[in-house]
């Protein structure tokens, strides 16, 4: 397909923790991201969603498998191609207080990418002013330091920095989870406006399912380093196929006291990724597990058009 | 007048900082009945956690101090009690569940000993009895193999399990009231669902009163009977959960509810954020603190604190729009919705 921007094929990222222990943070994930869409990635802490995001953009080397960005293997880019890739792809981080250098002025933070890629010559100040206004800040803010801003404003600075080099693809890793509810909506609306104006593609990583559903065209659900389901967001909500997705959706408290739902409360905790169950990773908490789930890993396959899932129950 | 289990009257708490004195809580009044769950909702910095600390007598002094108002628990003004007597109430009559189970537990103590620390102090029981009590509490909060677990250390427990231990500590002395400050914020959703179910079940079985502090309206709808909405150190609206969700009366409550995406929205709607940011509490505005962000603010809102209006069944809102001289709200709302 021509509209695929990024393709991931059986990607693995393992960390050697000691001589006899390998942590399989991402363990064989395949999917693609289309140009101009927002792909949401959800899962509980430790499921590998952030590691996946970071491996996609070369912040981590891959252990196995490949990531193709516009058809090129990103882990084998060399020389100028690396520079171009680093411009095309940008990241917005979770904690706006930790991801902005407290000793740099906002102007220097936002312009760092311009300086590195040699884009700002002669018009650095105007570019920064333009970017600050684009994200809803004032150009007079350029000479201030990060501590002078509120959390929501700092996240806007992080967004301005990401946009400075005119990227095509942005990975937003929990960009709003550190913000208050009334401020979250401001930042999400800003991200949506920027996407419309600039045709950006987003990978939106978060654990807040309602917000992910709101912003994403499609959603991938991860569990213990694997993708267990991926579908258009409306369909994932209306007809989840994987038992984990169903439990996850039913766990989200709905802000409406008149709705009394049957909740699927999962027993137990997420197993340690160091000591994964055999077969399907979810079987230890799955209310529907059968003997086969312990014997073999379920295949990742298309159950319906554009709706992928990995579960043995669908073969029966 | 009927006596409430807990009542907070015109509570004001200030903190001295290098930048001046912050008025973190500016006159909060609400009450909790026996066996009910009350949620305090608001954004960071609105004073909800400070209110909880004041109930428990945990305001660090200095820099903090209770400037005015009182906390009355079962007819006793506990905000005036000497420390020693307060200790007799805290932990035995009132339990506390903290947000972060990683830091709320002592890493060098076995969980069993932590659970019964307060129990042993108040009941003077033998070691065997104390251990039996600890095992019983672990079983109550749903920890498997409590006989083995009682002798383990916090690092041997997962996050959700640790929060269960923290709840067991709060309940060990059969308190009448538990204050839970963001008890599920640090947990994953599937674990949050487990903990909310546990709190609800314990609350019903033990006829506990629970004050839950949260910023998540979903949690409120799920667990609370009544809610108290706070903004900039003050209560802006209180009422039963059903009533406030169905007929919110304060523009801040409207804003909170409209800025949330819903999992069950069928068509994508643009979110309606509350523009701007909360006021600086070093120097709070003279009138309504929300006026600067309010779509319906009038001239008087900026100058004078609004009165409290009652709508029946304990539903109250603090807003000038409910004054009889103000323009009718439904007209303003209709106009406002057209704009957005």
PDB file of C-alpha atoms in Angstrom, chain B residues 60-165:
ATOM      1  CA  UNK B  60       3.242  20.184  58.902  1.00  0.00           C
ATOM      2  CA  UNK B  61       3.655  23.179  61.199  1.00  0.00           C
ATOM      3  CA  UNK B  62       5.717  25.149  60.287  1.00  0.00           C
ATOM      4  CA  UNK B  63       5.265  25.967  57.400  1.00  0.00           C
ATOM      5  CA  UNK B  64       1.536  25.201  57.504  1.00  0.00           C
ATOM      6  CA  UNK B  65      -1.083  26.235  60.003  1.00  0.00           C
ATOM      7  CA  UNK B  66      -4.830  26.108  60.414  1.00  0.00           C
ATOM      8  CA  UNK B  67      -5.785  29.771  60.394  1.00  0.00           C
ATOM      9  CA  UNK B  68      -9.467  29.376  61.085  1.00  0.00           C
ATOM     10  CA  UNK B  69     -12.309  26.887  61.255  1.00  0.00           C
ATOM     11  CA  UNK B  70     -12.647  23.508  62.886  1.00  0.00           C
ATOM     12  CA  UNK B  71     -12.805  19.783  62.298  1.00  0.00           C
ATOM     13  CA  UNK B  72     -15.393  17.987  64.419  1.00  0.00           C
ATOM     14  CA  UNK B  73     -15.400  14.198  64.635  1.00  0.00           C
ATOM     15  CA  UNK B  74     -18.227  12.571  66.609  1.00  0.00           C
ATOM     16  CA  UNK B  75     -18.835  15.751  68.523  1.00  0.00           C
ATOM     17  CA  UNK B  76     -15.161  16.309  69.439  1.00  0.00           C
ATOM     18  CA  UNK B  77     -13.304  19.219  67.949  1.00  0.00           C
ATOM     19  CA  UNK B  78     -10.240  17.247  66.882  1.00  0.00           C
ATOM     20  CA  UNK B  79      -8.494  20.221  65.328  1.00  0.00           C
ATOM     21  CA  UNK B  80      -7.997  21.582  68.864  1.00  0.00           C
ATOM     22  CA  UNK B  81      -6.898  18.342  70.552  1.00  0.00           C
ATOM     23  CA  UNK B  82      -3.396  18.006  71.960  1.00  0.00           C
ATOM     24  CA  UNK B  83      -1.170  15.717  69.949  1.00  0.00           C
ATOM     25  CA  UNK B  84      -1.374  12.826  72.366  1.00  0.00           C
ATOM     26  CA  UNK B  85      -5.151  12.643  72.306  1.00  0.00           C
ATOM     27  CA  UNK B  86      -5.215  13.076  68.555  1.00  0.00           C
ATOM     28  CA  UNK B  87      -2.998   9.998  68.271  1.00  0.00           C
ATOM     29  CA  UNK B  88      -5.718   8.029  70.022  1.00  0.00           C
ATOM     30  CA  UNK B  89      -8.166   8.942  67.272  1.00  0.00           C
ATOM     31  CA  UNK B  90      -5.860   8.890  64.286  1.00  0.00           C
ATOM     32  CA  UNK B  91      -5.258   5.332  63.185  1.00  0.00           C
ATOM     33  CA  UNK B  92      -7.928   3.887  65.451  1.00  0.00           C
ATOM     34  CA  UNK B  93     -11.068   5.920  64.724  1.00  0.00           C
ATOM     35  CA  UNK B  94      -9.876   7.399  61.445  1.00  0.00           C
ATOM     36  CA  UNK B  95      -7.704   5.458  58.999  1.00  0.00           C
ATOM     37  CA  UNK B  96      -5.774   6.876  56.092  1.00  0.00           C
ATOM     38  CA  UNK B  97      -4.937   5.424  52.670  1.00  0.00           C
ATOM     39  CA  UNK B  98      -2.224   7.295  50.821  1.00  0.00           C
ATOM     40  CA  UNK B  99      -1.711   7.722  47.119  1.00  0.00           C
ATOM     41  CA  UNK B 100       1.587   6.043  46.528  1.00  0.00           C
ATOM     42  CA  UNK B 101       1.891   2.569  48.059  1.00  0.00           C
ATOM     43  CA  UNK B 102       5.612   2.607  47.230  1.00  0.00           C
ATOM     44  CA  UNK B 103       6.364   5.355  49.730  1.00  0.00           C
ATOM     45  CA  UNK B 104       3.554   4.804  52.241  1.00  0.00           C
ATOM     46  CA  UNK B 105       5.071   1.538  53.482  1.00  0.00           C
ATOM     47  CA  UNK B 106       8.245   1.136  55.518  1.00  0.00           C
ATOM     48  CA  UNK B 107      10.639  -0.932  53.395  1.00  0.00           C
ATOM     49  CA  UNK B 108      12.514  -2.289  56.424  1.00  0.00           C
ATOM     50  CA  UNK B 109       9.485  -3.653  58.285  1.00  0.00           C
ATOM     51  CA  UNK B 110       7.526  -6.815  57.613  1.00  0.00           C
ATOM     52  CA  UNK B 111       4.064  -5.977  56.298  1.00  0.00           C
ATOM     53  CA  UNK B 112       2.396  -7.835  59.163  1.00  0.00           C
ATOM     54  CA  UNK B 113       4.097  -5.667  61.750  1.00  0.00           C
ATOM     55  CA  UNK B 114       3.108  -2.538  59.832  1.00  0.00           C
ATOM     56  CA  UNK B 115      -0.520  -3.594  59.659  1.00  0.00           C
ATOM     57  CA  UNK B 116      -0.888  -4.103  63.402  1.00  0.00           C
ATOM     58  CA  UNK B 117       1.387  -1.268  64.570  1.00  0.00           C
ATOM     59  CA  UNK B 118      -1.557   0.899  65.562  1.00  0.00           C
ATOM     60  CA  UNK B 119      -3.603  -2.055  66.776  1.00  0.00           C
ATOM     61  CA  UNK B 120      -0.863  -3.225  69.150  1.00  0.00           C
ATOM     62  CA  UNK B 121      -0.409   0.262  70.517  1.00  0.00           C
ATOM     63  CA  UNK B 122      -4.089   0.856  71.191  1.00  0.00           C
ATOM     64  CA  UNK B 123      -5.203  -2.626  72.303  1.00  0.00           C
ATOM     65  CA  UNK B 124      -2.178  -3.988  74.197  1.00  0.00           C
ATOM     66  CA  UNK B 125      -2.461  -7.458  72.669  1.00  0.00           C
ATOM     67  CA  UNK B 126       0.011 -10.363  72.707  1.00  0.00           C
ATOM     68  CA  UNK B 127       2.311 -11.108  69.773  1.00  0.00           C
ATOM     69  CA  UNK B 128       0.309 -14.130  68.674  1.00  0.00           C
ATOM     70  CA  UNK B 129      -2.929 -12.207  68.750  1.00  0.00           C
ATOM     71  CA  UNK B 130      -1.340  -9.373  66.791  1.00  0.00           C
ATOM     72  CA  UNK B 131      -0.108 -11.750  64.128  1.00  0.00           C
ATOM     73  CA  UNK B 132      -3.497 -13.408  63.928  1.00  0.00           C
ATOM     74  CA  UNK B 133      -5.035  -9.981  63.433  1.00  0.00           C
ATOM     75  CA  UNK B 134      -2.538  -9.154  60.673  1.00  0.00           C
ATOM     76  CA  UNK B 135      -3.346 -12.384  58.825  1.00  0.00           C
ATOM     77  CA  UNK B 136      -7.042 -11.699  59.203  1.00  0.00           C
ATOM     78  CA  UNK B 137      -6.600  -8.208  57.753  1.00  0.00           C
ATOM     79  CA  UNK B 138      -4.556  -9.500  54.803  1.00  0.00           C
ATOM     80  CA  UNK B 139      -7.289 -12.008  54.072  1.00  0.00           C
ATOM     81  CA  UNK B 140      -9.928  -9.288  54.331  1.00  0.00           C
ATOM     82  CA  UNK B 141      -8.226  -7.194  51.641  1.00  0.00           C
ATOM     83  CA  UNK B 142      -7.894 -10.209  49.360  1.00  0.00           C
ATOM     84  CA  UNK B 143      -4.228 -11.145  49.550  1.00  0.00           C
ATOM     85  CA  UNK B 144      -3.702 -14.838  48.798  1.00  0.00           C
ATOM     86  CA  UNK B 145      -1.628 -16.982  51.230  1.00  0.00           C
ATOM     87  CA  UNK B 146      -1.823 -14.461  54.069  1.00  0.00           C
ATOM     88  CA  UNK B 147       0.014 -16.837  56.445  1.00  0.00           C
ATOM     89  CA  UNK B 148       3.147 -16.618  54.297  1.00  0.00           C
ATOM     90  CA  UNK B 149       2.681 -13.045  53.159  1.00  0.00           C
ATOM     91  CA  UNK B 150       2.468 -11.649  56.682  1.00  0.00           C
ATOM     92  CA  UNK B 151       6.212 -12.187  57.185  1.00  0.00           C
ATOM     93  CA  UNK B 152       7.290 -10.646  53.891  1.00  0.00           C
ATOM     94  CA  UNK B 153       8.602  -7.158  53.133  1.00  0.00           C
ATOM     95  CA  UNK B 154       6.918  -4.534  50.903  1.00  0.00           C
ATOM     96  CA  UNK B 155       9.341  -5.066  47.986  1.00  0.00           C
ATOM     97  CA  UNK B 156       8.015  -8.616  47.659  1.00  0.00           C
ATOM     98  CA  UNK B 157       4.563  -7.234  46.792  1.00  0.00           C
ATOM     99  CA  UNK B 158       3.329  -5.772  43.494  1.00  0.00           C
ATOM    100  CA  UNK B 159       1.895  -2.253  43.325  1.00  0.00           C
ATOM    101  CA  UNK B 160      -1.721  -3.380  43.591  1.00  0.00           C
ATOM    102  CA  UNK B 161      -0.876  -5.746  46.456  1.00  0.00           C
ATOM    103  CA  UNK B 162       0.942  -2.965  48.307  1.00  0.00           C
ATOM    104  CA  UNK B 163      -2.107  -0.760  48.036  1.00  0.00           C
ATOM    105  CA  UNK B 164      -4.133  -3.594  49.564  1.00  0.00           C
ATOM    106  CA  UNK B 165      -1.632  -3.676  52.431  1.00  0.00           C
TER     107      UNK B 165
END
